XYZ file of N, CA and C in Angstrom:
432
model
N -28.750 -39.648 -8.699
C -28.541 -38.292 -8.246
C -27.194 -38.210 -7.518
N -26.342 -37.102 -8.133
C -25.243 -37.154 -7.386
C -25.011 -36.014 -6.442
N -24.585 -36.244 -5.080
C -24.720 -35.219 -3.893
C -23.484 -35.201 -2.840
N -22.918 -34.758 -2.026
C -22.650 -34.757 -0.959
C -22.913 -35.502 0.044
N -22.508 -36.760 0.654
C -22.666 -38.058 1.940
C -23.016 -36.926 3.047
N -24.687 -37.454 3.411
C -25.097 -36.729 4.659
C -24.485 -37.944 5.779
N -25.255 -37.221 7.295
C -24.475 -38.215 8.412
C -25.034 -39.118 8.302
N -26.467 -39.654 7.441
C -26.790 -40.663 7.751
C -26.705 -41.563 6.385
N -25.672 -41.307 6.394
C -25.222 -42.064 4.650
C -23.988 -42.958 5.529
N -23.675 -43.176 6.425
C -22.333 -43.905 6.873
C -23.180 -45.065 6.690
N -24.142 -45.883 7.042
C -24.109 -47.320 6.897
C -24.207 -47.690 5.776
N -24.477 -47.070 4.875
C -24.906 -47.402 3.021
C -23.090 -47.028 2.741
N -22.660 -46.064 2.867
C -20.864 -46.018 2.462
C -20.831 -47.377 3.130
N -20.741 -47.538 4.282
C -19.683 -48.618 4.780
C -20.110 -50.061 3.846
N -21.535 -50.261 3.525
C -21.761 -51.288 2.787
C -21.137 -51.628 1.401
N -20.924 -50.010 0.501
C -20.453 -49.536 -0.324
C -19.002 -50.136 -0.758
N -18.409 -49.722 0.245
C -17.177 -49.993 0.713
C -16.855 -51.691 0.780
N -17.541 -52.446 0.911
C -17.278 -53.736 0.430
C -17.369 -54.344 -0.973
N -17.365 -53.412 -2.248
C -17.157 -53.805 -3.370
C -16.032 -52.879 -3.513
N -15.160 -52.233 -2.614
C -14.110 -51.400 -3.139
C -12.762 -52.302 -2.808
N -12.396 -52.799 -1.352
C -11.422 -53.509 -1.288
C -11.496 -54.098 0.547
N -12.563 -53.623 1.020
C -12.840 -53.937 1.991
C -13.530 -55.338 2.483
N -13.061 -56.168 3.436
C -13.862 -57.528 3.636
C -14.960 -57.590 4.640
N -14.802 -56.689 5.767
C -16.208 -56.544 6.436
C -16.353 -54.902 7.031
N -17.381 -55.168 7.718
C -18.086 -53.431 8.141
C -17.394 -53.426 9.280
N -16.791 -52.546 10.060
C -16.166 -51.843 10.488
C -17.195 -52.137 12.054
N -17.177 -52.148 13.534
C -17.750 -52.044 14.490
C -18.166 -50.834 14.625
N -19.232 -50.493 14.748
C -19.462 -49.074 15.477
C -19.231 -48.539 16.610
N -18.327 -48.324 16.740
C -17.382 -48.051 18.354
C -17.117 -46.200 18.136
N -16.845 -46.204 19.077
C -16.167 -44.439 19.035
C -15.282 -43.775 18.270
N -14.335 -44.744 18.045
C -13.539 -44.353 16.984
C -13.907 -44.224 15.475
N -15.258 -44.867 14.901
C -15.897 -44.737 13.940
C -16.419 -43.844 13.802
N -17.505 -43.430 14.746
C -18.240 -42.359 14.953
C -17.556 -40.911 14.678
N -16.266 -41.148 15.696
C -15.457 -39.850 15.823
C -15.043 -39.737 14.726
N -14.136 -40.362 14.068
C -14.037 -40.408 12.408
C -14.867 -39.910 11.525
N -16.284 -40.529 11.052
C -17.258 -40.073 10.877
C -17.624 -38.545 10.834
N -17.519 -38.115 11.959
C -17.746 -36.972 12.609
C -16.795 -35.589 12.011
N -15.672 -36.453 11.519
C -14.277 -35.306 11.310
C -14.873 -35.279 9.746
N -15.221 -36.291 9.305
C -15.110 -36.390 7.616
C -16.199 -35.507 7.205
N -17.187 -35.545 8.239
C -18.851 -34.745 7.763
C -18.659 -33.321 7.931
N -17.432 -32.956 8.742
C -17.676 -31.632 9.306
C -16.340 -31.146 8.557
N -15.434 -31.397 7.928
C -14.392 -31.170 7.638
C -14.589 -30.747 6.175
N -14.404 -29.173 6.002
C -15.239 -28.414 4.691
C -14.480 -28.706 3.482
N -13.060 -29.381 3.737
C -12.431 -29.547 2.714
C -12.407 -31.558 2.169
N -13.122 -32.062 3.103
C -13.006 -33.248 2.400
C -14.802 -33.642 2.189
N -14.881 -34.351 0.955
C -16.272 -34.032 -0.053
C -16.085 -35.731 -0.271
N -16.752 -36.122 0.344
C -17.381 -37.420 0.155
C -18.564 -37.589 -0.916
N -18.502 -37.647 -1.904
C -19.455 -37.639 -2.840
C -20.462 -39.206 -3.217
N -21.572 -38.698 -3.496
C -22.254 -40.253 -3.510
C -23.141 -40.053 -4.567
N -23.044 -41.082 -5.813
C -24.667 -41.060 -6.368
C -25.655 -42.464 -6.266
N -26.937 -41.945 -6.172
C -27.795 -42.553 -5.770
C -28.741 -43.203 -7.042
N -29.069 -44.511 -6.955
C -30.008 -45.028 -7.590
C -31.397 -45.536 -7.346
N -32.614 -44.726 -7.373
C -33.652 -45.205 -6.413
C -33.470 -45.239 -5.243
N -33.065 -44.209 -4.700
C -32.409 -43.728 -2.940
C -31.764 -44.818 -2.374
N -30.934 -45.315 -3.415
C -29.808 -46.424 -2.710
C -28.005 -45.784 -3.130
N -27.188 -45.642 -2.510
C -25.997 -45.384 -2.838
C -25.427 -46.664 -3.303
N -25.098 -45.983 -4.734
C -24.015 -47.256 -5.648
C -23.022 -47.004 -6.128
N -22.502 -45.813 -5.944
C -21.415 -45.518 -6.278
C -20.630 -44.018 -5.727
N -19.286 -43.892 -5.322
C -18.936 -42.820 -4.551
C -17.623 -42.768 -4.931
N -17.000 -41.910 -4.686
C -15.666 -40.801 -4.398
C -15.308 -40.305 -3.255
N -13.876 -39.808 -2.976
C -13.624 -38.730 -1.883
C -13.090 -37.558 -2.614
N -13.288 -36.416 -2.469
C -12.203 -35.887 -2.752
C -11.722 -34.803 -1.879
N -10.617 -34.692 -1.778
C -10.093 -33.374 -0.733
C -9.000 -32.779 -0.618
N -9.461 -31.377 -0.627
C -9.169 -30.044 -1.337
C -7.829 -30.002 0.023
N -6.693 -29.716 -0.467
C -5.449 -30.035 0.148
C -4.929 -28.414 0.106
N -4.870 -27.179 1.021
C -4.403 -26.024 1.001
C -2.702 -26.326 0.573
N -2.341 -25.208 0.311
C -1.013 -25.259 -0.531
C -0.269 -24.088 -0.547
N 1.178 -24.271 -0.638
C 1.767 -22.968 -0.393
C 2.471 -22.750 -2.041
N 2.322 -23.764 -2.691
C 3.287 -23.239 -4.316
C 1.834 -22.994 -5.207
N 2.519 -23.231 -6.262
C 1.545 -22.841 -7.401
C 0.578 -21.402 -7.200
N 1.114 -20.479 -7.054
C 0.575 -19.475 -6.481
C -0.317 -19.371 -5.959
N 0.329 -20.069 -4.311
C -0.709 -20.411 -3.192
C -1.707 -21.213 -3.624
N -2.160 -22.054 -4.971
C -3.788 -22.630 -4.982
C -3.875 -24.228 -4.543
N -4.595 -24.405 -4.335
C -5.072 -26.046 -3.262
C -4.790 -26.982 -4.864
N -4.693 -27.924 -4.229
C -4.798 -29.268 -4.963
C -6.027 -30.250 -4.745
N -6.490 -30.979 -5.460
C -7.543 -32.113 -5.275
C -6.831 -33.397 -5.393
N -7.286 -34.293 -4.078
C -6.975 -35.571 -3.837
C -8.123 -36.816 -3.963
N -8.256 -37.405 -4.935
C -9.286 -37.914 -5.314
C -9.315 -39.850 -4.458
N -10.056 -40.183 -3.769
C -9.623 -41.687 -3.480
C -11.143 -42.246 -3.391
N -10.770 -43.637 -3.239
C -12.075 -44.730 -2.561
C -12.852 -44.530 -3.911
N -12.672 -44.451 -5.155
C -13.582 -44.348 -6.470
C -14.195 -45.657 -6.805
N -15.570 -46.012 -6.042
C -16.457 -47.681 -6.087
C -17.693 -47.288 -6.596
N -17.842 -48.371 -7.192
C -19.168 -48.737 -7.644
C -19.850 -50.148 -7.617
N -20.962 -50.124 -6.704
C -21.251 -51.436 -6.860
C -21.064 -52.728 -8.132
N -20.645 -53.390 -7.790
C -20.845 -54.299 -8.984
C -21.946 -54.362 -10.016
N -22.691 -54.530 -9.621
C -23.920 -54.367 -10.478
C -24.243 -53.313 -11.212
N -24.133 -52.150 -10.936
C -24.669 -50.900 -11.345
C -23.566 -50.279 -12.306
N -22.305 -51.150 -12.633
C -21.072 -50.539 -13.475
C -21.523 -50.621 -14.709
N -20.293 -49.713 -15.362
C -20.510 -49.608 -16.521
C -21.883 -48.607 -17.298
N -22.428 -48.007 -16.414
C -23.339 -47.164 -16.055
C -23.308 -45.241 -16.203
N -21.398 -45.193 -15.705
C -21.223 -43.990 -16.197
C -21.473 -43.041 -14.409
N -21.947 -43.843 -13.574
C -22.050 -43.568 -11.828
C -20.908 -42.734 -11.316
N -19.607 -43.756 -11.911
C -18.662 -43.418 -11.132
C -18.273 -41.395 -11.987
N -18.350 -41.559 -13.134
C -17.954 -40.746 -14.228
C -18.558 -39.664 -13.381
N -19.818 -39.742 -13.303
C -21.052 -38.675 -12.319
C -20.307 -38.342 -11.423
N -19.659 -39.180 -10.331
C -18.976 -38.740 -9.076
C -17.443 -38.087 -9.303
N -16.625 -38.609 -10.077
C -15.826 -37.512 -10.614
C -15.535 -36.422 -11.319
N -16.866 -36.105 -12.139
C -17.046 -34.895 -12.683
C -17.406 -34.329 -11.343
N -18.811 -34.832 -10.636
C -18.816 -33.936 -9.483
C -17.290 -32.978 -8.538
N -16.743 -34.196 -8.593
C -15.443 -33.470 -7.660
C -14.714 -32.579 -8.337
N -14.533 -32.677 -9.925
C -14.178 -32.236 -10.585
C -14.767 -30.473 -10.432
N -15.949 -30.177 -10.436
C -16.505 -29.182 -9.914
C -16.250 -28.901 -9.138
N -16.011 -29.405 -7.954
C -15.790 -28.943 -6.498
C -14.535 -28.017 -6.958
N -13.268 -29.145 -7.232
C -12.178 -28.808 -7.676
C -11.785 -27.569 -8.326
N -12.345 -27.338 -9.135
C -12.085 -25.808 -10.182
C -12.755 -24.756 -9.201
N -13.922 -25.209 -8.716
C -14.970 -24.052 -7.396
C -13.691 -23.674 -6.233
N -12.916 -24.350 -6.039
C -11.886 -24.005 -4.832
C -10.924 -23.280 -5.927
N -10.649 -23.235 -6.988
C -9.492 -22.768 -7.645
C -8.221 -23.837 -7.705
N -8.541 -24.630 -7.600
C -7.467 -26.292 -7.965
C -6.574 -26.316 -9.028
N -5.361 -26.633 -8.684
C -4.356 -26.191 -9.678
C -4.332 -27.736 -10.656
N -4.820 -28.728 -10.071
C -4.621 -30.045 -10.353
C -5.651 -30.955 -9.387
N -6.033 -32.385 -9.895
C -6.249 -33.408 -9.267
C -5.730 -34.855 -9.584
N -5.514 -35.352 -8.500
C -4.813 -36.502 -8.253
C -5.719 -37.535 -8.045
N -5.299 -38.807 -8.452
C -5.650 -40.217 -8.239
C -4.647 -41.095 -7.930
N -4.894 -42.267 -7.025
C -3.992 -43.061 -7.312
C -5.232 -44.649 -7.807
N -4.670 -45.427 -8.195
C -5.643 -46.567 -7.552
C -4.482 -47.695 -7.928
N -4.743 -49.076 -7.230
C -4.236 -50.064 -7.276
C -4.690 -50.912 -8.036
N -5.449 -50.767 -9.023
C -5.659 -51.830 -10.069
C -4.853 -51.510 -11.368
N -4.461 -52.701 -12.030
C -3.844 -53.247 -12.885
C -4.915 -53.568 -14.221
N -5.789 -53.370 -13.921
C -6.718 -53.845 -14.903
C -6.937 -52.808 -15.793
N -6.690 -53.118 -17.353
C -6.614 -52.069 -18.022
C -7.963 -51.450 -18.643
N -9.318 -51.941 -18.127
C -10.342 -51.506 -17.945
C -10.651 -50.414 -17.116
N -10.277 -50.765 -15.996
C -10.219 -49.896 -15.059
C -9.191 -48.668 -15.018
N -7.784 -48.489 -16.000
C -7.350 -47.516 -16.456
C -7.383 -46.870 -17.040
N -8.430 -47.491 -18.205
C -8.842 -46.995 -19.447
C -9.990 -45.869 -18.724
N -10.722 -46.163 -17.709
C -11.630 -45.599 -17.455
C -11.644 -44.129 -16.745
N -10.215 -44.689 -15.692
C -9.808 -43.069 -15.530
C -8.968 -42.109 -16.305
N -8.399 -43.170 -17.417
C -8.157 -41.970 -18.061
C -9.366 -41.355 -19.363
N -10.534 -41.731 -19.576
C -11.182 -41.481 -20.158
C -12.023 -40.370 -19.158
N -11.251 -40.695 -17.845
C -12.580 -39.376 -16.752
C -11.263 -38.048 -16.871
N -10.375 -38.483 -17.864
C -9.253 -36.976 -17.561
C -7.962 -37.213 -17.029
N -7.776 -38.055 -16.625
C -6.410 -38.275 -15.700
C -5.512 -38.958 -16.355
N -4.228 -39.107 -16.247
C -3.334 -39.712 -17.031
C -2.253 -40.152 -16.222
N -1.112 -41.111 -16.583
C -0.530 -41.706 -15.710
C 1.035 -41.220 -15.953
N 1.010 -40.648 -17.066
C 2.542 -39.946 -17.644
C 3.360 -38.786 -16.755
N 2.224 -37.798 -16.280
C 2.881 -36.942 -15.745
C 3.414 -36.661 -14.541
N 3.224 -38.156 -13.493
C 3.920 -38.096 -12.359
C 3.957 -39.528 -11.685
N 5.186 -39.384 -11.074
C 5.328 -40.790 -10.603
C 4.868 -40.989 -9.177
N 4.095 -42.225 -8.612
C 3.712 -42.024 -7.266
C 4.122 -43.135 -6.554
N 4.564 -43.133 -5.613
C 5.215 -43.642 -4.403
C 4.214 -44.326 -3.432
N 3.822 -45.043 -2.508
C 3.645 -45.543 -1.583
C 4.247 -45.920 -0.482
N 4.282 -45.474 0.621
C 4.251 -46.116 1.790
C 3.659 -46.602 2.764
N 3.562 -47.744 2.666
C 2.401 -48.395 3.517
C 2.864 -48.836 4.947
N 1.802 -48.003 6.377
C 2.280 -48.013 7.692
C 1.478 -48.911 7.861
């Protein structure tokens, strides 16, 4: 089932989050929480999750970025696209980006964006089989 990350979906994400690129869980300190807190309440960023037997195995972010060109319409920023190991190849993740994909056109989205850091042409093949393509813009990094 694919849905919207309630507040009490942070310890299943954060677990989540260790088949994406992460090596351990995060402390639960204030600054998590508060974080937490901005992402759940913040109407434009859509943490998406689908569930297998009420376990989260696979998720998305996406968030709707206001905009002053394209005659005034928002953009979609798509990141963190994981799926447990186990449960791939399944079509999970596909679920969670069509979801956003909805979101996306529901705001009036002129476009959506991805980036990801794999090299693996499995894993390219896959987003561009969810729609996305790598031709029409070049992307930059800066890492603080």
């Amino acid at each position: 089932m694919v849905r919207e990350a309630r507040k009490d979906d942070l310890d299943a994400l954060l677990n989540l989050y260790l088949f994406l690129h992460e090596d351990s869980i995060p402390e639960h300190d204030q600054h998590l929480r508060d974080t937490w807190a901005l992402i759940t309440e913040d109407e434009n960023h859509h943490l998406i999750v689908n569930e297998v037997d009420g376990q989260i195995v696979s998720s998305c972010v996406c968030v709707i970025i206001p905009n002053l060109t394209r005659n005034v319409r928002p953009y979609a920023f798509v990141e963190n696209v994981v799926t447990r190991e186990d449960y791939r190849g399944k079509g999970l993740a596909t679920a969670c980006l069509n979801y956003a994909k909805e979101i996306a056109l529901k705001e009036n989205c002129y476009k959506m964006m991805l980036l990801t850091g794999s090299k693996d042409p499995k894993t390219l093949r896959f987003y561009e089989s969810a729609g996305y393509n790598s031709s029409d813009k070049t992307a930059f990094i800066q890492w603080l």
